[in-house]
Structure formats: structure tokens, C-alpha cells
GROMACS .gro file of C-alpha atoms in nm:
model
  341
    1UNK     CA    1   0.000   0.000   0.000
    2UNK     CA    2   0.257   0.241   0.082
    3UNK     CA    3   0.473   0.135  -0.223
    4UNK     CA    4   0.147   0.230  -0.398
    5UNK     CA    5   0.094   0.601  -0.254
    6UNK     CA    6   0.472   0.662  -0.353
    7UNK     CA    7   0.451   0.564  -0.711
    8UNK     CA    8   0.121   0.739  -0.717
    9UNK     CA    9   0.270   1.096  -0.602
   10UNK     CA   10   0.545   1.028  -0.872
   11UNK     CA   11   0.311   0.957  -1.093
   12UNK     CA   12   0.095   1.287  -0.980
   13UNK     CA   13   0.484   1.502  -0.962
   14UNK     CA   14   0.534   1.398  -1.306
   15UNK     CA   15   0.199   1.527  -1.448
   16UNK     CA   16   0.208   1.841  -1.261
   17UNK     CA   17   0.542   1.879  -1.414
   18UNK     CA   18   0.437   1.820  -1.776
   19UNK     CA   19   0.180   2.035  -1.731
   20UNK     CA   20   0.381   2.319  -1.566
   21UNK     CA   21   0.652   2.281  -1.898
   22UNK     CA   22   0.352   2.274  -2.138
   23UNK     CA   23   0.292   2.633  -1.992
   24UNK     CA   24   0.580   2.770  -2.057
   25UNK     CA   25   0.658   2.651  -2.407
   26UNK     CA   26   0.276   2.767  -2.447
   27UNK     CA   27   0.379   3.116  -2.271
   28UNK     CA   28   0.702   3.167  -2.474
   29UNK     CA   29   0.529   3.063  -2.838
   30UNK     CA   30   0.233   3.323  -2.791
   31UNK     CA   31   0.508   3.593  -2.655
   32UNK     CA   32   0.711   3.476  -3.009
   33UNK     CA   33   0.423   3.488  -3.200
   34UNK     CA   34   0.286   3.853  -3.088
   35UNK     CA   35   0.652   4.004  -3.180
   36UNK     CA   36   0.692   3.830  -3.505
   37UNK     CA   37   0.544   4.093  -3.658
   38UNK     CA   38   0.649   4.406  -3.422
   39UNK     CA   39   0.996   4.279  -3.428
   40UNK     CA   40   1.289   4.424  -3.194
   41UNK     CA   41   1.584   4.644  -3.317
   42UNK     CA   42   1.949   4.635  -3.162
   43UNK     CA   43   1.988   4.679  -2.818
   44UNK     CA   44   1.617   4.616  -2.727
   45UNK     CA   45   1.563   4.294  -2.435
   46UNK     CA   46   1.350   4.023  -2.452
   47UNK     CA   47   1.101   4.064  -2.202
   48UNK     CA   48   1.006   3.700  -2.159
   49UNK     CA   49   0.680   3.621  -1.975
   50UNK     CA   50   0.631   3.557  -1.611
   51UNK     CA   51   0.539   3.213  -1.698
   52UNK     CA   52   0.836   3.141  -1.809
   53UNK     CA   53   1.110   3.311  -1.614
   54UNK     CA   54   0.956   3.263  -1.285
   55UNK     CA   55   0.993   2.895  -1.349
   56UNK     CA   56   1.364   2.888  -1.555
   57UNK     CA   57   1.720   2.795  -1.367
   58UNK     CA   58   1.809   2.985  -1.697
   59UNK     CA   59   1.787   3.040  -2.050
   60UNK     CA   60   1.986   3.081  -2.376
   61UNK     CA   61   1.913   3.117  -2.723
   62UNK     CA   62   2.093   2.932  -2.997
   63UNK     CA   63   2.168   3.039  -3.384
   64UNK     CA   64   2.298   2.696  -3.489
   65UNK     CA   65   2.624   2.665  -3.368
   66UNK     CA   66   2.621   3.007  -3.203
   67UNK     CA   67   2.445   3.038  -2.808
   68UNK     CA   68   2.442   3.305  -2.577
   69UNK     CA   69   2.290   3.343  -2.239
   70UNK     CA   70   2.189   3.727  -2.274
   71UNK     CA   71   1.826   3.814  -2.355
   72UNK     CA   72   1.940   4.152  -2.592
   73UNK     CA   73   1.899   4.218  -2.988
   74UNK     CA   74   2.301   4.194  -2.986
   75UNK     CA   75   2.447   4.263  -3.331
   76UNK     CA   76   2.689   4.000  -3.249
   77UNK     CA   77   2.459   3.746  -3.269
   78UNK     CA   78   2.120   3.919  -3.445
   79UNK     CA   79   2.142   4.031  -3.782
   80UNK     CA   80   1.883   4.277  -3.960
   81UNK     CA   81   1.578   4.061  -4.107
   82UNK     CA   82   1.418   3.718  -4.001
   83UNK     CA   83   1.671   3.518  -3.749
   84UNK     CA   84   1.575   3.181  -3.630
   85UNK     CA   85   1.657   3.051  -3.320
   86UNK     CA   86   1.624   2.805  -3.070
   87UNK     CA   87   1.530   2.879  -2.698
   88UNK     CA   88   1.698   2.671  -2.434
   89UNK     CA   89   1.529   2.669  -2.081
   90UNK     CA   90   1.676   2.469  -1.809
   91UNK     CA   91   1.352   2.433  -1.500
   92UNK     CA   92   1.388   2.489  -1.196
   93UNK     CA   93   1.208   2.126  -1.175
   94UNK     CA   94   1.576   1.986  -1.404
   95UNK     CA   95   1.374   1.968  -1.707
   96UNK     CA   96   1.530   2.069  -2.051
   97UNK     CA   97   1.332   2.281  -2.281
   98UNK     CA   98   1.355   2.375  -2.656
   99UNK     CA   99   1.126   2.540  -2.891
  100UNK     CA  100   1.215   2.707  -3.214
  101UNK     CA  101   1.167   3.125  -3.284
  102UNK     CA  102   1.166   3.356  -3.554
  103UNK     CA  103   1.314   3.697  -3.409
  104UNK     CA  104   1.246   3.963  -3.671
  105UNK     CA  105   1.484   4.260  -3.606
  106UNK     CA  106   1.386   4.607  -3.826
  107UNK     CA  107   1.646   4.914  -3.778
  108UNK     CA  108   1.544   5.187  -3.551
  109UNK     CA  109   1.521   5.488  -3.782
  110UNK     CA  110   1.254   5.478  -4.072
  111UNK     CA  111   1.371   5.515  -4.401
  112UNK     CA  112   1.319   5.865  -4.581
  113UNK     CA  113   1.116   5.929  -4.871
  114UNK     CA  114   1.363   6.100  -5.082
  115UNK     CA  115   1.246   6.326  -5.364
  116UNK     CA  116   1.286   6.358  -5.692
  117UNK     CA  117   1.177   6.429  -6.065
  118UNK     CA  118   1.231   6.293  -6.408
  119UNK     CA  119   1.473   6.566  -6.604
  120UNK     CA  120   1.480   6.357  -6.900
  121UNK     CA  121   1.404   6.058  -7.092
  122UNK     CA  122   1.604   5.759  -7.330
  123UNK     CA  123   1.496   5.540  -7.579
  124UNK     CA  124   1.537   5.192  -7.441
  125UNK     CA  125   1.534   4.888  -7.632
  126UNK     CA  126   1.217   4.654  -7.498
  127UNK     CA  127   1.354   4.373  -7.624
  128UNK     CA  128   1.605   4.372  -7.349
  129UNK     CA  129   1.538   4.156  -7.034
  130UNK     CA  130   1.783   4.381  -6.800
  131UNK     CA  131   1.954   4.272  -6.541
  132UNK     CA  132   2.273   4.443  -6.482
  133UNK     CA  133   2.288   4.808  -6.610
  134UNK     CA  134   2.562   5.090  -6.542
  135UNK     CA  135   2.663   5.389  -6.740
  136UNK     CA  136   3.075   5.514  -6.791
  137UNK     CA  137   3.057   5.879  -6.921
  138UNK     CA  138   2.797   5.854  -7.173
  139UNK     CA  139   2.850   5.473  -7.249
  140UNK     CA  140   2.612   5.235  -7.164
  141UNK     CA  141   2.685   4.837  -7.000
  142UNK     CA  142   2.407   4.603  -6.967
  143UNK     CA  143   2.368   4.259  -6.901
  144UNK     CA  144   2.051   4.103  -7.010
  145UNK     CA  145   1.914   3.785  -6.890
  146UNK     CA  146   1.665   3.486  -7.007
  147UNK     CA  147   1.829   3.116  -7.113
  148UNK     CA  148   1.827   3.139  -7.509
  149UNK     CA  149   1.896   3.555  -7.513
  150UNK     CA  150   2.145   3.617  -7.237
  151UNK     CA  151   2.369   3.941  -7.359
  152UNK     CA  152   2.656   4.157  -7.297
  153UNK     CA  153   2.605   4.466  -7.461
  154UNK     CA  154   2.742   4.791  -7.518
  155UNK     CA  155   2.586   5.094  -7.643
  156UNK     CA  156   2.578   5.502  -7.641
  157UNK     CA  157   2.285   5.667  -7.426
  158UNK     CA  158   2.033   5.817  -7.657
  159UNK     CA  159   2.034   5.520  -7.879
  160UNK     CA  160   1.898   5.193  -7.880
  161UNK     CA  161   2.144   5.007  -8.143
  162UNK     CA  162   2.439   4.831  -7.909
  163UNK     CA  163   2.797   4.865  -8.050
  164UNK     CA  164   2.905   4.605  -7.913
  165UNK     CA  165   2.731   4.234  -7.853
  166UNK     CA  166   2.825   3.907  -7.612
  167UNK     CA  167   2.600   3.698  -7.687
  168UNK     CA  168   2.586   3.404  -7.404
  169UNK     CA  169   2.590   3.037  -7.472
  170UNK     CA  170   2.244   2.877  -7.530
  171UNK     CA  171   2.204   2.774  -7.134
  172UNK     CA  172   2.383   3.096  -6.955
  173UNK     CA  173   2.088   3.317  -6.769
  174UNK     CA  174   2.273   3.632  -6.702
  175UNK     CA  175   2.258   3.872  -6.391
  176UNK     CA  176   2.420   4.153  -6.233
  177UNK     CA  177   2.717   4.338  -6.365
  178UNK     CA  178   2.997   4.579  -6.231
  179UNK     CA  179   3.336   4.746  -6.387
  180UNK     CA  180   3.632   4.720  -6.222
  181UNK     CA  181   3.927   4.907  -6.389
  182UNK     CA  182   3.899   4.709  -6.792
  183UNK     CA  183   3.703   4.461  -6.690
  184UNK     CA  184   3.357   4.375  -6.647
  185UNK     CA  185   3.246   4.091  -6.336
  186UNK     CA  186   2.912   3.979  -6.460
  187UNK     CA  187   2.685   3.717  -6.256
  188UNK     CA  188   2.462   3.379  -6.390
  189UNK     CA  189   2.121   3.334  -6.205
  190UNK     CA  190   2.175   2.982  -6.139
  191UNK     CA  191   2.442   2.851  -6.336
  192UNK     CA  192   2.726   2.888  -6.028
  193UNK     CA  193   2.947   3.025  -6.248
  194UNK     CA  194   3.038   3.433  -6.295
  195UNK     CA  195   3.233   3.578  -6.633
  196UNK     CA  196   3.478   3.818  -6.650
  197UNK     CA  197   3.540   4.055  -6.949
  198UNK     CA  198   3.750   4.338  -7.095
  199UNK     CA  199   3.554   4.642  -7.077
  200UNK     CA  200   3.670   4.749  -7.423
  201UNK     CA  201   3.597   4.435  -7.649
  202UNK     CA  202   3.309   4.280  -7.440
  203UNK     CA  203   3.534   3.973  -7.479
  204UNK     CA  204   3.539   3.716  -7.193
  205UNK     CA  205   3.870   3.678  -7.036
  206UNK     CA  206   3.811   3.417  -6.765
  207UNK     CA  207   3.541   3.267  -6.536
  208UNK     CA  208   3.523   3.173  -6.174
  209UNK     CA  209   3.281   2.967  -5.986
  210UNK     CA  210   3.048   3.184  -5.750
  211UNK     CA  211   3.082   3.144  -5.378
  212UNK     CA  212   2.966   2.839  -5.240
  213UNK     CA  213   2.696   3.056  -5.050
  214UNK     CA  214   2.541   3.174  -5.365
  215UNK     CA  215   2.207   2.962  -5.431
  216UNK     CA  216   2.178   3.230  -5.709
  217UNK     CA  217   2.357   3.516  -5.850
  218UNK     CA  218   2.128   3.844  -5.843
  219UNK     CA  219   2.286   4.189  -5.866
  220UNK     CA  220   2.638   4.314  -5.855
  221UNK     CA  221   2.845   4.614  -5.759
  222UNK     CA  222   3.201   4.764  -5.707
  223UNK     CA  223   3.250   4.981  -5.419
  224UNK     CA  224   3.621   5.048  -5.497
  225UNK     CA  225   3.766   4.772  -5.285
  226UNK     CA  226   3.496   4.484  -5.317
  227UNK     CA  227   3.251   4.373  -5.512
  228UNK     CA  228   2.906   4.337  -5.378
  229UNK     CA  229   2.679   4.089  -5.444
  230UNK     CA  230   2.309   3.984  -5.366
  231UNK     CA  231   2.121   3.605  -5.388
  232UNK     CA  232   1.778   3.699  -5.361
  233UNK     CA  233   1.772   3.733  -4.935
  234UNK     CA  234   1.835   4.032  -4.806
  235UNK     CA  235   2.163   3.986  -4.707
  236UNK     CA  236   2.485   4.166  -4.935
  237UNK     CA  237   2.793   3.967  -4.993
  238UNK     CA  238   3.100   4.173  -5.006
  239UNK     CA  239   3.381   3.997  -5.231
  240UNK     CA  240   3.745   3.960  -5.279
  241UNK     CA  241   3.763   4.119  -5.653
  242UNK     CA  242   4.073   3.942  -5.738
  243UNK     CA  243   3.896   3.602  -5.620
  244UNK     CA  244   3.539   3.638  -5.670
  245UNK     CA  245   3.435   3.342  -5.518
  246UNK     CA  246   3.573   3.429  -5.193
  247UNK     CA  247   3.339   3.648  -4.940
  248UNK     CA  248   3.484   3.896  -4.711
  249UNK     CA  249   3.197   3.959  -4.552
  250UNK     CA  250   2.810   3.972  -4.518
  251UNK     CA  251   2.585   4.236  -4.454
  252UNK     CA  252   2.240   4.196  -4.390
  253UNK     CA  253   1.974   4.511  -4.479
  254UNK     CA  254   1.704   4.635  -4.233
  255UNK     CA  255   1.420   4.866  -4.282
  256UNK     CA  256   1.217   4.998  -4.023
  257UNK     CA  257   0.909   4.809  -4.061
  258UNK     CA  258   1.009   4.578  -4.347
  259UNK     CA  259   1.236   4.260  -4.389
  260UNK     CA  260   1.396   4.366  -4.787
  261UNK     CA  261   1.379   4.033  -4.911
  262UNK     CA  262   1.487   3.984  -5.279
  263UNK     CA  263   1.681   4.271  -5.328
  264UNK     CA  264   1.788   4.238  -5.687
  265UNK     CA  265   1.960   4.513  -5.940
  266UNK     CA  266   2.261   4.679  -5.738
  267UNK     CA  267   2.512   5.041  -5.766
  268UNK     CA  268   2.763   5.162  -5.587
  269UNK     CA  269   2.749   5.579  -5.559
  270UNK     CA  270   2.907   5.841  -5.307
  271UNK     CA  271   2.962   5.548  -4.994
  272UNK     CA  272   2.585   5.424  -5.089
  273UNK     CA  273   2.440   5.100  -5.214
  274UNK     CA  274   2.155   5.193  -5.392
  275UNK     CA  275   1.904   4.857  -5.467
  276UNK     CA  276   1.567   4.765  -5.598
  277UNK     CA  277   1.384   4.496  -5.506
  278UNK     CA  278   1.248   4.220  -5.759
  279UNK     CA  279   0.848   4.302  -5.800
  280UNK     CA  280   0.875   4.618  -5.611
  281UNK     CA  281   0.845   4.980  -5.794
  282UNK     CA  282   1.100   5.147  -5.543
  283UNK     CA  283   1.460   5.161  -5.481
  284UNK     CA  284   1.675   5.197  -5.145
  285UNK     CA  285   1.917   5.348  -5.015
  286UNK     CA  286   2.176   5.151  -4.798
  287UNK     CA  287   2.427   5.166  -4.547
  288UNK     CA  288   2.682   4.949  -4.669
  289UNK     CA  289   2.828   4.924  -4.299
  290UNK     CA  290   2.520   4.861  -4.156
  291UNK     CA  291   2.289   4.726  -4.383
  292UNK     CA  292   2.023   4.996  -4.275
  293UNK     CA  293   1.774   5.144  -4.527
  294UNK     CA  294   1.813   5.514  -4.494
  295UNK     CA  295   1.606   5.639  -4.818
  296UNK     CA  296   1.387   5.522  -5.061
  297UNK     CA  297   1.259   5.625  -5.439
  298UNK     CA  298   0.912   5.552  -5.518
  299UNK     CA  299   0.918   5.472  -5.828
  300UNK     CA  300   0.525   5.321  -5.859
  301UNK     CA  301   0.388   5.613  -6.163
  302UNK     CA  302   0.714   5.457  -6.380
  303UNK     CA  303   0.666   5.147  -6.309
  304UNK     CA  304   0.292   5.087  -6.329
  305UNK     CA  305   0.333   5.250  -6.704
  306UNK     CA  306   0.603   4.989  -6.802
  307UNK     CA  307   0.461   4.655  -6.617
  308UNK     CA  308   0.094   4.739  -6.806
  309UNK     CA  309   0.140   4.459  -7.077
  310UNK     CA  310   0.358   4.187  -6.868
  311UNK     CA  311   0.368   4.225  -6.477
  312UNK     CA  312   0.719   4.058  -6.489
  313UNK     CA  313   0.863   4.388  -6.649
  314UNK     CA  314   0.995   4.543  -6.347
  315UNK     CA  315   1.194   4.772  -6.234
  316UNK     CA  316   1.545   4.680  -6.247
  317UNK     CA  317   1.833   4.928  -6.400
  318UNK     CA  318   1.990   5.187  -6.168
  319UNK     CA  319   2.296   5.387  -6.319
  320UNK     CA  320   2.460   5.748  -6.199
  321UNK     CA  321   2.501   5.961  -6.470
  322UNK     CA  322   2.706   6.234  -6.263
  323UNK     CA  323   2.432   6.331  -5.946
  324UNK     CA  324   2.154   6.189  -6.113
  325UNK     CA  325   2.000   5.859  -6.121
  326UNK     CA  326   1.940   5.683  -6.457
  327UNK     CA  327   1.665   5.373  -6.393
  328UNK     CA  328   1.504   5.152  -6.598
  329UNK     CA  329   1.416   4.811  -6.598
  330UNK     CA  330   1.303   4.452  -6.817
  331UNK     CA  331   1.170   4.551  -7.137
  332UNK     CA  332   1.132   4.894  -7.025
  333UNK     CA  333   1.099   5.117  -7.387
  334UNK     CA  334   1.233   5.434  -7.182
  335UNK     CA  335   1.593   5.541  -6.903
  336UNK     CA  336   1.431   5.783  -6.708
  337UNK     CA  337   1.685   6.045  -6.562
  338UNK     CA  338   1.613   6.121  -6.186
  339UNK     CA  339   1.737   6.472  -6.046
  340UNK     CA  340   1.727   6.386  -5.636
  341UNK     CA  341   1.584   6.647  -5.444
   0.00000   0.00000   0.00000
């Protein structure tokens, strides 16, 4: 009998304790789930419910193979956009809990809505699926995509016939491009390789595989040490320009109420990376350092009068022609010229 009341309170200790964990984990998902969307910027703490830190010997977060015990949007360990996590409570009762997070972390400033008008127009040839544009001087570079019709071309602004054409192989889908010195770095969506040129001839001197953290190769710039490259994310990968498939480093871009997924078509201009993102009729402004949005273009009038016959027409050509902003995008008939504000 007495053997019986003991296994019976263990029994009843066991239950309570499942049932105290449950309401934690419970406690800690709907506090998770309520800041998804609010998100947290750097330096705020995680004030974790009563629930849960009443009843925790202690508790860490994990990033993979990254933990740390302190409860603060550290940039050490946070970056700008969606992180996921793992929290790790020890009980007070010796239990081990997990449960999996997604901290969203938005920059503390919001971005500016930066003026402008259009000073002047270009004829633009719509056959051209663009996806890396720049201008040197008064000569245009542009890289346009699609398997069958990838190009290289060259050509004056004003006027839509190229002097100069690379044609890409039959299975080449090109992306972003940048000039460094004579040559030209140019991108392939998902080909995992990248092509270098000389500037002058448009012919290809060498290629390189892309960094094993590229699922895809999106836009490309050259800020006069690196190159700088996006995926797709919202993250920038700044690379070694004499090995290309090396990265330096990664920044990640935050907004203050938006995670800039799929930022696309990239330039480099005056310690700014200026960006557009795929589907999306504006264009940021970036702290390379950072990653924070400071500015943005709205570009919707332009846009909505180009996408009218094909929604995947988007905006996606940014070049500096002196102070202002040349931008176009695929199969765009028109450049518009942009004096900032």
C-alpha cells in the first residue's frame, strides 16, 4: 500500500510537471508569436513572460552553432531581417526545454522618402530583359538575362542600337554586372558560375565559380575595394575582386518596418548601395556598414506605365550619370533620368 501512494505521487509530480513545462513553451510561443510581426531592433531585451522566467534555472538562445545566455537584440549574434533561433530553458524542476523562434529585427530609424523628378528621358530597347545596367561617361553596359537571349552589350545613351554584342551560350541566364578598372564581373542566375570581361571588347577573359553561398547570383556592384553581391535574401555579400568566389563579408539590410527580401539590381554611388527589389516599384538606399535602409525612391507612376502589358517587367536598372539617377528596368521602352531632391 505504501509502495502504492509513492509511485502514485510520482506519478501525480510527473503530471504536474508536464503540465507546468507545457505552460511555458505555451507562454514563450504566444510571446514569439505577438513580436513576429512588431519585431525588436538592436539593443532592445526580450522581455520573456512571467510564466516562463519565474519557473527557468536559466535560458539561452541558440543560432545553430552560435548560443548566448543574454536576452538583448546583440548585433553580435542578431542580424537585420528574419533570425531563427532556438530557446533553451533549463527548469527549476531539471527539465530541458527547446522550442524554435523567428526573431524579426527592423532598424530603428525609418527610411526617408527622398524626392525627386524625371529631367529627361532615353529610348530603351524593350527587347532587353535587364539585369545588370551601369553607365561610364555617356556609355552604356548592360547585361541582359533569359536562357536562349542572355547578352553583354554595349551601347551610347540616346540610342537603342548596341555597338558592341556578347552573346551568351544557349544555357547561360545572365545577372548583375559591375566594372572594375577594364574589366567587367558579370553574374549567372543559377548557373554557379560568374564571367569576367574586358571592358573594351566585351570579350570574356576568364570565369570563376560563384561562392559556395550563392544559391543564385542576383545583382552586382564595385564599391572600390569589393565587389558586392546579392542572392535573392536580403543579405549583401562583399567579395574579394581578385577572387570572386571568396566572401569577405556579409551584410544583412534592415528597414524599419520591413524585412527587404529579394533585393535584386545593385550600384555603388558616393559610400551608398543603392538597390531595388524584384516586383517592387521602389529603390533603397543603404548603409553598406550597416545594412540599414536610410532612403527610398518611389518609383510606382514609372513602373505601373512599363509593367501594363507583362507584370514581370519590373523595375530593375539603376545607373549614376554624374548626381543623377538613370533607372530603368526589363523591357522597359524608356531610361528615365532622376534629379534627387
Amino acid at each position: 500500500m505504501k509502495r502504492s501512494l509513492i509511485a502514485g505521487f510520482a506519478v501525480f509530480l510527473l503530471l504536474v510537471s508536464c503540465k507546468d513545462d507545457r505552460k511555458m513553451l505555451d507562454s514563450l510561443a504566444d510571446y514569439n508569436n505577438s513580436m513576429e510581426e512588431k519585431g525588436y531592433h538592436f539593443g532592445d531585451k526580450l522581455m520573456l513572460p512571467q510564466e516562463v522566467t519565474d519557473n527557468a534555472e536559466s535560458i539561452s538562445i541558440s543560432f545553430g552553432d552560435k548560443e548566448t545566455s543574454g536576452l538583448t537584440i546583440d548585433p553580435k549574434f542578431f542580424r537585420f531581417g528574419e533570425n531563427n533561433v532556438t530557446f533553451n530553458i533549463k527548469t527549476k524542476g531539471g527539465e530541458t526545454l527547446n522550442q524554435d523562434a523567428t526573431i524579426n529585427v527592423f532598424s530603428k530609424t525609418p527610411e526617408k522618402n527622398i524626392a525627386y523628378e524625371i529631367v529627361a528621358e532615353y529610348p530603351h530597347d524593350p527587347k532587353n530583359f535587364v539585369e545588370g545596367f551601369l553607365i561610364e561617361g555617356n556609355t552604356i553596359y548592360e547585361s541582359d538575362g533569359l536562357e536562349k537571349a542572355s547578352q553583354l552589350i554595349k551601347y551610347t545613351l540616346g540610342s537603342t542600337a548596341p555597338g558592341l554584342v556578347e552573346k551568351q551560350p544557349a544555357e547561360i541566364f545572365s545577372e548583375g554586372i559591375t566594372v572594375v578598372g577594364d574589366k567587367i564581373y558579370q553574374l549567372t542566375y543559377r548557373n554557379k558560375i560568374g564571367f569576367v570581361y574586358d571592358k573594351n571588347t566585351l570579350k570574356k577573359i576568364s570565369e570563376f565559380p560563384l561562392p559556395n553561398e550563392f544559391g543564385e547570383g542576383w545583382g552586382l556592384t564595385y564599391d572600390g575595394k569589393n565587389l558586392i553581391a546579392d542572392t535573392g535574401s536580403n543579405d549583401l555579400f562583399f567579395l574579394d575582386a581578385n577572387n570572386p568566389s571568396k566572401v569577405v563579408k556579409t551584410v544583412s539590410v534592415g528597414g524599419n518596418k520591413e524585412i527587404y527580401n529579394q533585393i535584386n539590381e545593385l550600384e555603388y554611388h558616393n559610400g551608398f548601395i543603392y538597390a531595388n527589389v524584384w516586383h517592387q516599384p521602389y529603390i533603397l538606399k543603404i548603409n553598406p556598414t550597416t545594412g540599414e535602409v536610410v532612403g527610398k525612391f518611389d518609383f510606382t507612376k514609372i513602373t505601373e506605365e512599363n509593367t501594363k502589358v507583362d507584370t514581370e517587367h519590373v523595375l530593375n536598372g539603376i545607373a549614376f550619370k554624374g548626381e543623377n539617377m538613370l533607372v530603368t528596368g526589363k523591357n522597359w521602352s524608356k531610361i528615365y533620368e532622376i534629379a534627387i531632391k
